[in-house]
Amino acid sequence: MNLLILSCGTRDKVVQYFKAAFAGEGRVICTDCSPYAPALYEADAHYIVPRITAPEYLDVIYEICKKEAVTGVLSLIDPELSLIAAHETQFRALGVTIIGSDYALCERTLNKWELYCWMEAHGYPCAKTYRTMESFCGALAQGEVHFPVFVKPMKGSASIQIARADDMETAAFLFAHGEQMIIQEYMTGQEIGADVYIDLISRKVVSIFTKKKLVMRAGETDKAVSFIDEKLFAHITKFVEESGFAGQIDIDLFEQNGVYYISEVNPRFGGGYPHAYACGADHMTLIRENLRGVENPVQIGGYAVDKVMMKYNEMMLIEDVPRDSATDADASR
């Protein structure tokens, strides 16, 4: 039972947690397009692979799956989620389970406008969103939305190109100088993050960890405190199961005037997941059990609360690796 983690980047903790969960039962293999992705060197084996946009990329991944007898695969970056989901049949033919949601859901969450439209149609509170300047100006004139607002790419991640606009001149400039931009209501409430696991067998939400975000940096949670709210758990469970997600997902929400607004959904491990793990929400073990064919029981809550997570920098030293190398861990150490 071996796990393949694609585009591991700097997610060292995620790799470490998987190695602990799979110890004695299987190996953890990582890939990245850069030899300078530190998480590579935490794995039992690693490969430097082409960029995900390269035409030969998937063939390289399939060969790794065969060579390493991979049982399950997941990616840690948004653009790759749809790519592997679109080739679920090919992975299944190799005996590999994709730990994630289907193609349609990956595409919906990547497109903020599509996600907004789905949530509006299904009655979930969410920030008002506008795809054109005309619709935004109309809503502004009607008093449906007010400055400040956020202008952001319709498809994007890591808070790239997201900016606050306090007046029409700024909003119009940002909208005109970006590609496929949207304008979104500015939420002022408490920002919340949720790490959720949906069992691959039962398709039920079996674990939820929630945290109040205290400090953000480059689109990721830098400091946060854990908390429990049964009302929020019920809200997340309903949304996730009605949507049809599977595996690990990361949800951003705002609490405003007692209402929980869903902001964004990432169907992968979020950068703040180590907080959940440290408080007792071990989703790596849930994944291991699913790959063994075991259905996980529903155990929502029960983790340590009022625990503050504070990120800090670490470093790693390795022997220099040529940029075009393709090697496994045993050969590089």
Coordinates of C-alpha atoms in Angstrom, one line a residue:
M1 CA 0.0 0.0 0.0
N2 CA 2.0 3.0 -1.3
L3 CA 0.9 6.6 -1.5
L4 CA 2.0 9.1 -4.3
I5 CA 1.9 12.8 -3.4
L6 CA 2.1 15.0 -6.5
S7 CA 3.6 18.6 -6.5
C8 CA 4.7 18.4 -2.9
G9 CA 6.5 21.7 -2.8
T10 CA 7.1 22.9 0.7
R11 CA 4.4 20.7 2.4
D12 CA 7.0 18.9 4.5
K13 CA 4.7 18.4 7.5
V14 CA 2.1 16.7 5.3
V15 CA 4.7 14.2 4.0
Q16 CA 5.9 13.6 7.6
Y17 CA 2.4 12.9 8.8
F18 CA 1.7 10.4 5.9
K19 CA 5.0 8.6 6.6
A20 CA 3.9 8.2 10.3
A21 CA 0.5 6.9 9.3
F22 CA 1.9 4.4 6.6
A23 CA 4.9 3.2 8.7
G24 CA 5.1 -0.5 8.5
E25 CA 2.3 -0.7 5.9
G26 CA 3.6 1.2 2.9
R27 CA 5.8 3.8 1.4
V28 CA 5.3 7.5 0.6
I29 CA 6.5 8.7 -2.7
C30 CA 6.7 12.4 -3.7
T31 CA 7.1 14.3 -7.0
D32 CA 7.7 17.9 -8.0
C33 CA 9.0 19.7 -11.0
S34 CA 11.8 21.3 -9.0
P35 CA 14.6 19.6 -7.2
Y36 CA 14.5 22.4 -4.7
A37 CA 11.1 21.4 -3.3
P38 CA 12.1 20.5 0.3
A39 CA 9.2 18.1 0.9
L40 CA 10.7 15.7 -1.7
Y41 CA 13.4 14.8 0.7
E42 CA 11.0 13.8 3.4
A43 CA 9.6 10.9 1.3
D44 CA 10.7 7.3 1.1
A45 CA 11.3 7.9 -2.6
H46 CA 11.0 11.0 -4.8
Y47 CA 11.0 12.0 -8.5
I48 CA 11.7 15.2 -10.3
V49 CA 9.1 15.3 -13.1
P50 CA 8.0 17.7 -15.9
R51 CA 5.7 20.6 -15.3
I52 CA 2.0 19.6 -15.2
T53 CA 1.5 21.4 -18.5
A54 CA 4.0 19.3 -20.3
P55 CA 2.4 16.8 -22.8
E56 CA 4.4 13.9 -21.3
Y57 CA 3.6 14.7 -17.7
L58 CA 0.9 12.1 -17.1
D59 CA 2.8 9.3 -18.8
V60 CA 5.7 10.0 -16.4
I61 CA 3.3 9.8 -13.5
Y62 CA 1.7 6.6 -14.8
E63 CA 5.2 5.0 -15.0
I64 CA 6.0 6.0 -11.4
C65 CA 2.7 4.5 -10.3
K66 CA 3.6 1.2 -12.0
K67 CA 7.2 1.2 -10.7
E68 CA 6.3 2.0 -7.1
A69 CA 3.1 -0.1 -7.0
V70 CA 1.1 3.0 -6.0
T71 CA -2.2 2.4 -4.3
G72 CA -3.4 6.0 -3.9
V73 CA -2.5 9.4 -5.4
L74 CA -3.3 13.0 -4.4
S75 CA -2.0 16.5 -5.4
L76 CA -1.3 19.4 -3.2
I77 CA -1.9 22.2 -5.8
D78 CA -5.1 23.5 -7.3
P79 CA -4.3 23.3 -11.1
E80 CA -3.4 19.6 -10.9
L81 CA -6.6 18.5 -9.2
S82 CA -8.7 18.7 -12.3
L83 CA -6.0 17.1 -14.4
I84 CA -5.8 13.9 -12.4
A85 CA -9.6 13.8 -11.8
A86 CA -10.1 13.9 -15.6
H87 CA -7.9 10.8 -15.9
E88 CA -9.5 8.8 -13.1
T89 CA -10.1 5.9 -15.5
Q90 CA -6.5 5.6 -16.4
F91 CA -5.4 5.7 -12.8
R92 CA -8.0 3.1 -11.8
A93 CA -6.7 0.8 -14.5
L94 CA -3.4 0.9 -12.8
G95 CA -5.0 0.0 -9.4
V96 CA -4.6 3.6 -8.2
T97 CA -7.3 5.4 -6.2
I98 CA -7.5 9.2 -6.6
I99 CA -7.9 10.7 -3.1
G100 CA -10.0 13.6 -4.1
S101 CA -13.2 14.9 -5.8
D102 CA -14.4 14.3 -9.3
Y103 CA -13.5 16.6 -12.3
A104 CA -16.7 18.6 -12.3
L105 CA -16.3 19.6 -8.6
C106 CA -12.6 20.4 -9.0
E107 CA -13.5 22.7 -11.9
R108 CA -16.3 24.3 -9.9
T109 CA -14.2 25.1 -7.0
L110 CA -11.4 26.5 -9.2
N111 CA -13.9 28.9 -10.8
K112 CA -15.1 31.3 -8.1
W113 CA -18.0 32.5 -10.3
E114 CA -19.3 28.9 -10.9
L115 CA -19.0 28.1 -7.1
Y116 CA -20.9 31.3 -6.3
C117 CA -23.7 30.5 -8.7
W118 CA -24.0 27.0 -7.3
M119 CA -24.2 28.2 -3.7
E120 CA -26.7 30.9 -4.6
A121 CA -28.9 28.3 -6.4
H122 CA -28.7 26.0 -3.4
G123 CA -29.4 28.6 -0.7
Y124 CA -26.0 28.8 0.9
P125 CA -25.0 32.3 2.3
C126 CA -22.1 33.6 0.3
A127 CA -20.5 37.0 -0.5
K128 CA -22.3 38.8 -3.4
T129 CA -20.2 38.4 -6.5
Y130 CA -20.3 40.2 -9.9
R131 CA -18.8 39.0 -13.2
T132 CA -19.2 42.2 -15.2
M133 CA -18.7 45.9 -14.4
E134 CA -22.2 46.5 -15.6
S135 CA -23.8 44.1 -13.1
F136 CA -21.6 45.5 -10.3
C137 CA -22.5 49.2 -11.2
G138 CA -26.2 48.2 -11.2
A139 CA -26.0 46.6 -7.8
L140 CA -24.0 49.5 -6.5
A141 CA -26.7 52.0 -7.7
Q142 CA -29.4 49.8 -6.1
G143 CA -27.6 49.7 -2.7
E144 CA -27.1 46.0 -2.9
V145 CA -23.3 46.3 -2.4
H146 CA -21.1 49.0 -1.0
F147 CA -17.4 49.9 -1.1
P148 CA -14.9 48.5 -0.2
V149 CA -15.0 45.5 -2.4
F150 CA -12.5 42.8 -3.5
V151 CA -11.4 42.5 -7.1
K152 CA -9.9 39.0 -7.9
P153 CA -9.3 36.5 -10.7
M154 CA -12.3 34.2 -11.4
K155 CA -9.7 31.4 -11.4
G156 CA -6.8 31.8 -9.0
S157 CA -5.1 30.7 -5.8
A158 CA -2.7 31.9 -3.1
S159 CA -4.4 35.3 -3.1
I160 CA -2.5 36.3 -6.3
Q161 CA -3.9 39.4 -7.9
I162 CA -6.5 39.9 -5.2
A163 CA -6.8 43.5 -4.2
R164 CA -9.2 45.7 -2.2
A165 CA -10.9 48.6 -3.9
D166 CA -12.3 51.5 -1.9
D167 CA -13.7 53.5 -4.9
M168 CA -15.0 53.0 -8.4
E169 CA -11.8 54.3 -10.0
T170 CA -9.7 51.6 -8.3
A171 CA -12.3 48.9 -8.9
A172 CA -12.5 49.7 -12.6
F173 CA -8.7 49.8 -13.0
L174 CA -8.2 46.5 -11.3
F175 CA -11.0 44.8 -13.2
A176 CA -9.7 46.1 -16.6
H177 CA -6.1 45.1 -16.0
G178 CA -6.7 41.5 -14.9
E179 CA -7.8 38.4 -16.8
Q180 CA -11.3 37.1 -16.2
M181 CA -11.8 39.2 -13.0
I182 CA -14.8 39.3 -10.6
I183 CA -15.8 41.8 -8.0
Q184 CA -16.9 40.4 -4.6
E185 CA -18.5 41.9 -1.5
Y186 CA -16.0 42.7 1.2
M187 CA -16.7 40.5 4.2
T188 CA -15.9 42.0 7.6
G189 CA -16.6 39.1 10.0
Q190 CA -14.4 36.5 11.6
E191 CA -12.5 34.5 9.0
I192 CA -12.6 30.7 9.6
G193 CA -10.9 27.8 8.1
A194 CA -12.2 24.2 8.0
D195 CA -10.2 21.0 7.3
V196 CA -12.7 18.3 6.2
Y197 CA -12.4 14.7 5.3
I198 CA -15.1 12.9 3.4
D199 CA -14.8 9.1 3.5
L200 CA -14.0 7.6 0.1
I201 CA -16.3 4.6 0.8
S202 CA -19.3 5.9 2.6
R203 CA -19.0 9.5 1.0
K204 CA -20.0 10.8 4.5
V205 CA -18.2 13.7 6.3
V206 CA -16.3 11.8 9.0
S207 CA -14.0 14.6 10.3
I208 CA -14.1 18.4 10.6
F209 CA -11.6 20.7 12.2
T210 CA -12.3 24.4 12.5
K211 CA -10.1 27.3 13.4
K212 CA -10.5 31.1 13.7
K213 CA -7.9 32.8 11.6
L214 CA -5.9 35.4 13.4
V215 CA -3.2 36.3 10.8
M216 CA -3.0 35.6 7.1
R217 CA 0.1 35.7 4.8
A218 CA 0.3 35.1 1.1
G219 CA -3.2 33.5 1.1
E220 CA -2.4 31.1 3.9
T221 CA -3.2 31.0 7.5
D222 CA -0.2 32.1 9.5
K223 CA -1.8 32.1 13.0
A224 CA -5.1 30.6 14.1
V225 CA -6.9 29.2 17.2
S226 CA -9.0 26.0 17.2
F227 CA -12.7 26.0 18.2
I228 CA -15.8 23.9 18.0
D229 CA -19.3 25.0 17.0
E230 CA -21.9 22.3 16.3
K231 CA -24.0 24.7 14.2
L232 CA -21.0 25.2 11.9
F233 CA -20.3 21.5 11.8
A234 CA -23.9 20.9 10.6
H235 CA -23.6 23.7 8.0
I236 CA -20.4 22.3 6.6
T237 CA -21.7 18.7 6.5
K238 CA -24.8 19.7 4.6
F239 CA -22.8 21.7 2.1
V240 CA -20.1 19.1 1.5
E241 CA -22.4 16.1 1.2
E242 CA -24.9 17.9 -1.0
S243 CA -22.0 19.0 -3.3
G244 CA -20.6 15.5 -3.5
F245 CA -17.0 16.1 -2.4
A246 CA -14.7 13.2 -1.6
G247 CA -11.4 12.9 0.3
Q248 CA -9.7 16.0 1.8
I249 CA -11.0 19.5 1.3
D250 CA -10.2 22.9 2.7
I251 CA -13.0 25.5 3.2
D252 CA -12.8 29.2 3.9
L253 CA -15.7 30.9 5.6
F254 CA -16.7 34.1 7.3
E255 CA -18.9 34.4 10.4
Q256 CA -20.9 37.6 10.2
N257 CA -23.9 38.5 12.4
G258 CA -24.3 34.9 13.4
V259 CA -24.4 33.6 9.8
Y260 CA -21.7 31.4 8.3
Y261 CA -20.8 32.5 4.7
I262 CA -18.8 30.0 2.6
S263 CA -16.0 31.9 0.7
E264 CA -13.8 29.4 -1.1
V265 CA -13.3 25.6 -1.3
N266 CA -10.1 23.9 -2.1
P267 CA -10.5 20.1 -2.7
R268 CA -7.0 19.3 -1.2
F269 CA -5.0 19.7 1.9
G270 CA -4.7 23.4 2.9
G271 CA -1.6 25.1 4.0
G272 CA -3.0 25.3 7.6
Y273 CA -3.7 21.6 7.9
P274 CA -0.8 20.9 10.4
H275 CA -2.9 22.8 13.0
A276 CA -5.7 20.2 12.6
Y277 CA -3.2 17.3 12.9
A278 CA -1.5 18.8 16.0
C279 CA -5.0 19.1 17.7
G280 CA -5.9 15.5 16.9
A281 CA -7.6 15.5 13.5
D282 CA -5.5 12.9 11.9
H283 CA -6.7 12.7 8.3
M284 CA -3.7 10.7 7.1
T285 CA -4.9 7.7 9.1
L286 CA -8.4 8.1 7.6
I287 CA -6.9 8.0 4.1
R288 CA -4.8 4.9 5.0
E289 CA -7.9 3.1 6.2
N290 CA -9.8 3.9 3.1
L291 CA -7.0 2.6 0.9
R292 CA -7.1 -0.6 2.9
G293 CA -10.8 -0.8 2.1
V294 CA -12.0 0.1 5.5
E295 CA -14.9 2.6 6.0
N296 CA -14.1 5.2 8.7
P297 CA -16.7 6.0 11.4
V298 CA -18.1 9.5 11.7
Q299 CA -16.1 11.3 14.5
I300 CA -16.7 15.0 14.1
G301 CA -15.2 17.2 16.8
G302 CA -13.3 15.7 19.8
Y303 CA -10.1 17.6 19.0
A304 CA -8.2 20.0 21.3
V305 CA -9.8 23.5 21.4
D306 CA -8.3 26.9 22.2
K307 CA -5.0 25.8 20.8
V308 CA -3.1 28.6 18.9
M309 CA -1.1 27.6 15.8
M310 CA 1.8 29.9 14.9
K311 CA 3.9 29.2 11.8
Y312 CA 7.6 29.8 11.7
N313 CA 10.3 29.1 9.2
E314 CA 12.5 26.0 9.1
M315 CA 15.3 25.0 6.7
M316 CA 16.8 22.0 5.1
L317 CA 20.3 21.3 3.7
I318 CA 20.8 18.8 0.9
E319 CA 23.5 18.0 -1.7
D320 CA 23.0 20.1 -4.8
V321 CA 20.8 18.3 -7.4
P322 CA 21.0 19.0 -11.1
R323 CA 17.8 20.7 -12.4
D324 CA 17.1 18.0 -15.0
S325 CA 17.7 15.1 -12.6
A326 CA 15.1 12.3 -12.2
T327 CA 16.0 10.2 -9.3
D328 CA 14.6 8.4 -6.3
A329 CA 15.4 9.1 -2.7
D330 CA 17.7 6.1 -2.3
A331 CA 19.9 7.3 -5.1
S332 CA 20.1 10.9 -3.9
R333 CA 21.0 10.3 -0.2

